Short mmCIF file of C-alpha atoms in Angstrom, two decimals:
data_model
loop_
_atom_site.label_atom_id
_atom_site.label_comp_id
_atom_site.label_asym_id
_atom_site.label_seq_id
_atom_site.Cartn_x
_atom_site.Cartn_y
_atom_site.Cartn_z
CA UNK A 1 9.60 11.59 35.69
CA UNK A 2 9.96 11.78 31.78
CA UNK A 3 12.81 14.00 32.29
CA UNK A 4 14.39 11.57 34.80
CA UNK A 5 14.26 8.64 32.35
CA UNK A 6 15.90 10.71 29.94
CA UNK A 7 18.67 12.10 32.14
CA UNK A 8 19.18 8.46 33.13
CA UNK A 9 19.26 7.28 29.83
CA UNK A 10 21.32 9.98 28.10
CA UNK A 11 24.06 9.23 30.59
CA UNK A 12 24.42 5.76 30.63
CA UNK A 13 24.21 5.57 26.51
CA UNK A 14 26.83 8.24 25.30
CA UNK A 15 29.64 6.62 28.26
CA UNK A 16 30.32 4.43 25.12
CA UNK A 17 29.14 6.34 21.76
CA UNK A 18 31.04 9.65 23.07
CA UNK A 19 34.64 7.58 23.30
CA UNK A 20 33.45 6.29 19.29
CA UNK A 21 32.59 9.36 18.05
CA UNK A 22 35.54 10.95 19.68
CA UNK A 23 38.05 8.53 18.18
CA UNK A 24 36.61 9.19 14.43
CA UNK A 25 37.19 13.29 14.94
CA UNK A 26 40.60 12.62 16.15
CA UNK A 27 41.12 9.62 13.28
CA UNK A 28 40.03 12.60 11.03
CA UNK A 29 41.60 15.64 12.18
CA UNK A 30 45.42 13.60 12.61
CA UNK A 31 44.51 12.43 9.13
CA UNK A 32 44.30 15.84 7.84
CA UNK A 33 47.47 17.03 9.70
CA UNK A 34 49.05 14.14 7.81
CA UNK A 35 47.97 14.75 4.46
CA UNK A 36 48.62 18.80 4.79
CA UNK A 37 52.34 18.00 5.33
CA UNK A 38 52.17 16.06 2.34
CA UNK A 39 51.05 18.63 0.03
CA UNK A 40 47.20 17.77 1.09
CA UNK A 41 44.89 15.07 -0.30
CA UNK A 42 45.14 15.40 -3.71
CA UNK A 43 49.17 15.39 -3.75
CA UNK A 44 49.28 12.89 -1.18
CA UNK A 45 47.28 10.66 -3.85
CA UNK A 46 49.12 11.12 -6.92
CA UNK A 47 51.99 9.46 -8.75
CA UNK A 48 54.54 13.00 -7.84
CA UNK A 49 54.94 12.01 -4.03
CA UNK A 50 56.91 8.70 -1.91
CA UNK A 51 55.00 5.54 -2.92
CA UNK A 52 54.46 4.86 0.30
CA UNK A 53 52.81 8.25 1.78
CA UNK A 54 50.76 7.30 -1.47
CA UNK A 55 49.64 4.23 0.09
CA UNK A 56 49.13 5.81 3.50
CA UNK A 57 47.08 8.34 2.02
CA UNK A 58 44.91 5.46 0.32
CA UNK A 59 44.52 3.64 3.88
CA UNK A 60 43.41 6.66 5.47
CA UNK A 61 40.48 7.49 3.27
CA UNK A 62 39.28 3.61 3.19
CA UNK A 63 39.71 3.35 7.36
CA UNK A 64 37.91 6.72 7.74
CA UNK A 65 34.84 5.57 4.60
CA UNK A 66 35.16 2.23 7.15
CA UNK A 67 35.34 3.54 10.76
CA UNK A 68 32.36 6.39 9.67
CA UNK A 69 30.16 3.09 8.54
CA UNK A 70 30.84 1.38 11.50
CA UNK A 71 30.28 4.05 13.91
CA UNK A 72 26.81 4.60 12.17
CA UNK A 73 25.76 0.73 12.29
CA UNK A 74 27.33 0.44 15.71
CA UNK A 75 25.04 3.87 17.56
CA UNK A 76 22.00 2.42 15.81
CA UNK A 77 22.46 -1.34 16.94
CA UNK A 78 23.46 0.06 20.17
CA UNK A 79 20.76 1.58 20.67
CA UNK A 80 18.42 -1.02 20.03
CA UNK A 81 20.88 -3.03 22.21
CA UNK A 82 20.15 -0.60 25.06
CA UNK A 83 16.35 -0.99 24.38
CA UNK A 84 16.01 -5.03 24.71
CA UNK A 85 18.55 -4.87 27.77
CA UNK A 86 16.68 -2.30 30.07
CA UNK A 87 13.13 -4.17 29.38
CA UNK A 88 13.54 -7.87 28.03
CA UNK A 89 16.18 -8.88 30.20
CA UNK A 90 16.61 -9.55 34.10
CA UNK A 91 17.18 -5.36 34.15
CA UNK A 92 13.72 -5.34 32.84
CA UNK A 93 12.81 -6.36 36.71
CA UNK A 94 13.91 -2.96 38.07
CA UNK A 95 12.47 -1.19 34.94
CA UNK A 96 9.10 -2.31 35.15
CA UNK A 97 8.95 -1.85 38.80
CA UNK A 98 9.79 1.90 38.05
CA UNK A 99 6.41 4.25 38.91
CA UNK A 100 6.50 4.92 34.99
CA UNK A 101 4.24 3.66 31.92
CA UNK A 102 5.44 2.12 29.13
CA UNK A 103 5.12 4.84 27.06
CA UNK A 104 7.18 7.41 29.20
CA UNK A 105 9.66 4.44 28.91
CA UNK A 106 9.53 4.37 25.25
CA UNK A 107 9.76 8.69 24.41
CA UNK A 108 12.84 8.80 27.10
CA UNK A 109 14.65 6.14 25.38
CA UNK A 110 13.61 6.91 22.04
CA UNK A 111 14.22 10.76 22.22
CA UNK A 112 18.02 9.40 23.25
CA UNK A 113 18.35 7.35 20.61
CA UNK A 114 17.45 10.43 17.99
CA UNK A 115 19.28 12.49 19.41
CA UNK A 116 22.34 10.31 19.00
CA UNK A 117 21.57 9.44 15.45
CA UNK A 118 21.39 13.04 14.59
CA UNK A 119 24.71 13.32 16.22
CA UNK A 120 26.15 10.47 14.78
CA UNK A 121 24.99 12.16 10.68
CA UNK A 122 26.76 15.52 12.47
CA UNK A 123 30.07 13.97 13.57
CA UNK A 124 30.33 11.57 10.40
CA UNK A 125 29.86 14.50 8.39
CA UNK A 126 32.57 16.70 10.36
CA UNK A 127 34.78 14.02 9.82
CA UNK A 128 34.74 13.91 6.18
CA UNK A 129 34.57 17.93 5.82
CA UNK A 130 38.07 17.74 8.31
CA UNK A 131 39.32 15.14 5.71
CA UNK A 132 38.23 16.17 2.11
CA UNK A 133 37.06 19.82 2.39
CA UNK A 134 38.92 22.67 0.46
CA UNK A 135 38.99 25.78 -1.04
CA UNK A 136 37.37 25.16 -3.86
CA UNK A 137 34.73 22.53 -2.34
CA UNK A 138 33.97 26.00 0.13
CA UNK A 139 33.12 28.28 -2.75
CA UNK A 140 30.82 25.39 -4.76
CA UNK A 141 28.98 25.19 -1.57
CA UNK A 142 28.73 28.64 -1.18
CA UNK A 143 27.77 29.31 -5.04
CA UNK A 144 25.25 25.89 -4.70
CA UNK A 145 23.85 28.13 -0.94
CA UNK A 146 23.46 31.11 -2.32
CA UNK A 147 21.33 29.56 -5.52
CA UNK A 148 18.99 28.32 -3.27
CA UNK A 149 18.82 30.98 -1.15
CA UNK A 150 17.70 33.52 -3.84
CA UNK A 151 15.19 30.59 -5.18
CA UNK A 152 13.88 29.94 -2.15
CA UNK A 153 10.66 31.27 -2.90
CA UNK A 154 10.35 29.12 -6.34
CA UNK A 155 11.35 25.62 -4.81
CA UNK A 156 8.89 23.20 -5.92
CA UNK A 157 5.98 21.16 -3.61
CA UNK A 158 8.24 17.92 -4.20
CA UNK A 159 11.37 19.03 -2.77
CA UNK A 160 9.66 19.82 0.93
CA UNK A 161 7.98 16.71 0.34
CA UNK A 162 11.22 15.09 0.57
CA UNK A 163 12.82 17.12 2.97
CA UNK A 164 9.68 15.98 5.38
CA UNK A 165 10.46 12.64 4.28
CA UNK A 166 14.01 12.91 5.38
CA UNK A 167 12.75 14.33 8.64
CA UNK A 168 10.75 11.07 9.36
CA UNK A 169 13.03 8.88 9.09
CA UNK A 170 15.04 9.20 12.56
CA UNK A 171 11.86 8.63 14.04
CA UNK A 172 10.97 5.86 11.89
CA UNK A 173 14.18 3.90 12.36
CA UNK A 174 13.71 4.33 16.42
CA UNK A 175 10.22 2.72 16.38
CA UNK A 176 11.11 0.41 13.76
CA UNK A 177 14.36 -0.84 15.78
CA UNK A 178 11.81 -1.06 19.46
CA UNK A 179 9.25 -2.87 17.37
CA UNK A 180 11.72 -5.09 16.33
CA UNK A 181 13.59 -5.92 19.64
CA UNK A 182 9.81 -6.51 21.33
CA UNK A 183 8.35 -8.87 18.91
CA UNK A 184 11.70 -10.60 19.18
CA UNK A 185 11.03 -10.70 22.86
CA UNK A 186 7.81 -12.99 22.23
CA UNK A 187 10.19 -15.37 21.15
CA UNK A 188 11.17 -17.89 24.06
CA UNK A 189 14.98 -18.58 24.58
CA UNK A 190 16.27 -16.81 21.18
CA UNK A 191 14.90 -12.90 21.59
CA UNK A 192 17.87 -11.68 20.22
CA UNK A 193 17.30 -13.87 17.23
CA UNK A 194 13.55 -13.05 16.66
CA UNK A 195 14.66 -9.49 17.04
CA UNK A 196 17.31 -10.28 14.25
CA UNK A 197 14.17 -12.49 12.03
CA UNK A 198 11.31 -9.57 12.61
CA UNK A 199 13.82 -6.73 11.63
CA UNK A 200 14.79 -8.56 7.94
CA UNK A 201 10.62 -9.49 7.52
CA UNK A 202 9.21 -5.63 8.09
CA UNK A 203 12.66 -4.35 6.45
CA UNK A 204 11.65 -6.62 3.48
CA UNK A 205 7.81 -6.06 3.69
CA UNK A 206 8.70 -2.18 3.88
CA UNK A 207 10.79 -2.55 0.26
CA UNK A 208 7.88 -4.72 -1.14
CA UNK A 209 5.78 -1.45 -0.70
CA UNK A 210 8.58 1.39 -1.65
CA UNK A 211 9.66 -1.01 -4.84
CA UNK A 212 5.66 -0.88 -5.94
CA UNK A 213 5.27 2.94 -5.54
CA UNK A 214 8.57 3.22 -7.32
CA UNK A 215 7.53 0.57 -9.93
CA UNK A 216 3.76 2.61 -9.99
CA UNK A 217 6.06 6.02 -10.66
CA UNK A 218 7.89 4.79 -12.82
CA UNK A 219 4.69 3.24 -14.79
CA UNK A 220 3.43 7.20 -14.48
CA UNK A 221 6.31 8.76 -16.11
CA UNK A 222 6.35 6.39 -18.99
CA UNK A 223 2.83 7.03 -19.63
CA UNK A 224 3.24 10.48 -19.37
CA UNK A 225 5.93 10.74 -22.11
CA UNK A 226 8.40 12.48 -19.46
CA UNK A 227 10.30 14.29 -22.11
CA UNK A 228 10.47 18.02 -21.44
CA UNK A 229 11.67 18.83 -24.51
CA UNK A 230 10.49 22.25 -25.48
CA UNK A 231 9.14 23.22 -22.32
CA UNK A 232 10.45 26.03 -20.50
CA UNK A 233 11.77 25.69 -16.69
CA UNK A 234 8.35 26.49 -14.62
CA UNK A 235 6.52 23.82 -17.46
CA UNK A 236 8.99 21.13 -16.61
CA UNK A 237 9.34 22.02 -12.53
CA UNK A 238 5.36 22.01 -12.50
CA UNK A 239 5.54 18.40 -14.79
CA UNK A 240 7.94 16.68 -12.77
CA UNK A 241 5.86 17.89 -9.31
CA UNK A 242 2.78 16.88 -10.93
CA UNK A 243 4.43 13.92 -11.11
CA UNK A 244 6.42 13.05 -7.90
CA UNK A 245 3.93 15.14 -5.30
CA UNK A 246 1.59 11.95 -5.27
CA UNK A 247 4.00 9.68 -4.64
CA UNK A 248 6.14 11.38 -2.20
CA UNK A 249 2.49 12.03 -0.52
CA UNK A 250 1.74 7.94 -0.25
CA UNK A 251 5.29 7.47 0.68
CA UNK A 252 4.87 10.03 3.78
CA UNK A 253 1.35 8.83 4.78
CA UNK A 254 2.86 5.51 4.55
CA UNK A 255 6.07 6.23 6.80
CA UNK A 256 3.71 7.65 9.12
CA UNK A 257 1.02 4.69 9.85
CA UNK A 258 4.36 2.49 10.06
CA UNK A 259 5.56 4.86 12.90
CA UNK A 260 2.25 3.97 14.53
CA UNK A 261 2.08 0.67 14.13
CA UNK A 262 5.78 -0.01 15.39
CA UNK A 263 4.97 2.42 18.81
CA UNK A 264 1.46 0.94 19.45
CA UNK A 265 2.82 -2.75 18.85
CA UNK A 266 5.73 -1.26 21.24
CA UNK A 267 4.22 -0.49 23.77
CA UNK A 268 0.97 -3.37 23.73
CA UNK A 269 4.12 -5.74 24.10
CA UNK A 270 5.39 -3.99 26.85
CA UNK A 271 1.75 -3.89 28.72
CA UNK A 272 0.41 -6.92 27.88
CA UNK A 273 3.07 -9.51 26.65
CA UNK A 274 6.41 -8.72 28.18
CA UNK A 275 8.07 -11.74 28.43
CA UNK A 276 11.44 -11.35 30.74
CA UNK A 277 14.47 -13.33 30.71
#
């Protein structure tokens, strides 16, 4: 039945985010074609060229900078959107009445929404390598590859520390924005508006906590003279991971018990409290 809900739910969600996702590829690639004809970006931008492909050339790269922040806002509000109006709203009738739990309700939807975030970083990031990429930007990401590929074995603790981080965060974001949308549920006549009021309090709560591990690293480093003068490269790598490991360690165990709280509060609203239009 899992499967099912996700079938369902991948359908009816990328009808819409495939057409906006679609439209930024094209923006990009037609933006390209435009600025190869006119000598490519960097003539296209300079003084040498028509004032006016100048200016074009200018609109282009602040409507593709806008369009990419818009189409990432818009699949993650979406999203959410998607959430309240399947199980707060008079939908929520045929959802509930659907021989699933709440849970099965909540990985189906979820795993959608994750996969469309990861999408959406994918196809934002296509867009700007169709509109800025070049020769040269090729071979420094080849020469910045192949560094790390022949140090792969030396990489320090901190930097898979914060590559786990990264990987948390998708799924952090999901059961932050379902947490949100059901405690805004609770809230009789303006859901939408709780939803709105419960995402800026944890959002704010949530800084509260980064800014004092930040503020405590920061209070660590001082204290720990962080000069590295003198030392040699595994002295300074082993005193900077000394130094981070511990607090990209609190950070994940503190990403993580959010993730739990937000799908346990999730799903008790949606056993216990649901409250339906």
């Amino acid at each position: 039945m899992l499967g099912k809900l996700f079938k369902h739910e991948w359908k009816a969600i990328s009808r819409l985010l495939l057409i906006v996702h679609g439209f930024i590829l094209i923006f990009a690639l037609l933006s390209r074609i435009f600025l190869e004809i006119n000598g490519g970006i960097n003539a296209a931008l300079s003084d040498d060229v028509n004032g006016i492909v100048s200016l074009v050339a200018a609109l282009i790269i602040f409507f593709i900078i806008l369009f990419i922040f818009c189409a990432a806002m818009f699949t993650y509000v979406y999203i959410g959107y998607r959430f309240y109006k399947n199980i707060f709203t008079e939908q929520g009738y045929l959802t509930n009445t659907l021989p699933v739990t709440p849970k099965q309700i909540i990985f189906s939807k979820g795993l959608t929404g994750l996969l469309w975030i990861i999408i959406d970083v994918i196809v934002l990031a296509v867009s700007l390598a169709i509109l800025f990429t070049d020769t040269d930007l090729l071979a420094g990401l080849t020469e910045v590859f192949g560094n790390i590929s022949v140090s792969f074995p030396d990489i320090p603790a901190f930097f898979w520390l914060l590559l786990l981080m990264l990987l948390i965060s998708p799924f952090l974001m999901i059961a932050h924005l379902y947490f949100c949308v059901s405690v805004g549920s609770l809230v009789p006549n303006h859901k939408v508006l709780g939803a709105i009021g419960t995402y800026i309090v944890s959002y704010i709560v949530m800084q509260i906590f980064s800014t004092v591990v930040l503020g405590g690293s920061g209070f660590a480093f001082a204290s720990g003279s962080m000069s590295t003068t003198g030392m040699t490269n595994v002295e300074a790598t082993t005193f900077v991971t000394n130094m981070l490991n511990p607090i990209f360690i609190v950070s994940i165990i503190f990403e993580l018990i959010c993730l739990l709280l937000f799908f346990f509060v999730t799903k008790y609203i949606m056993t216990k409290k649901l409250n339906l239009e």
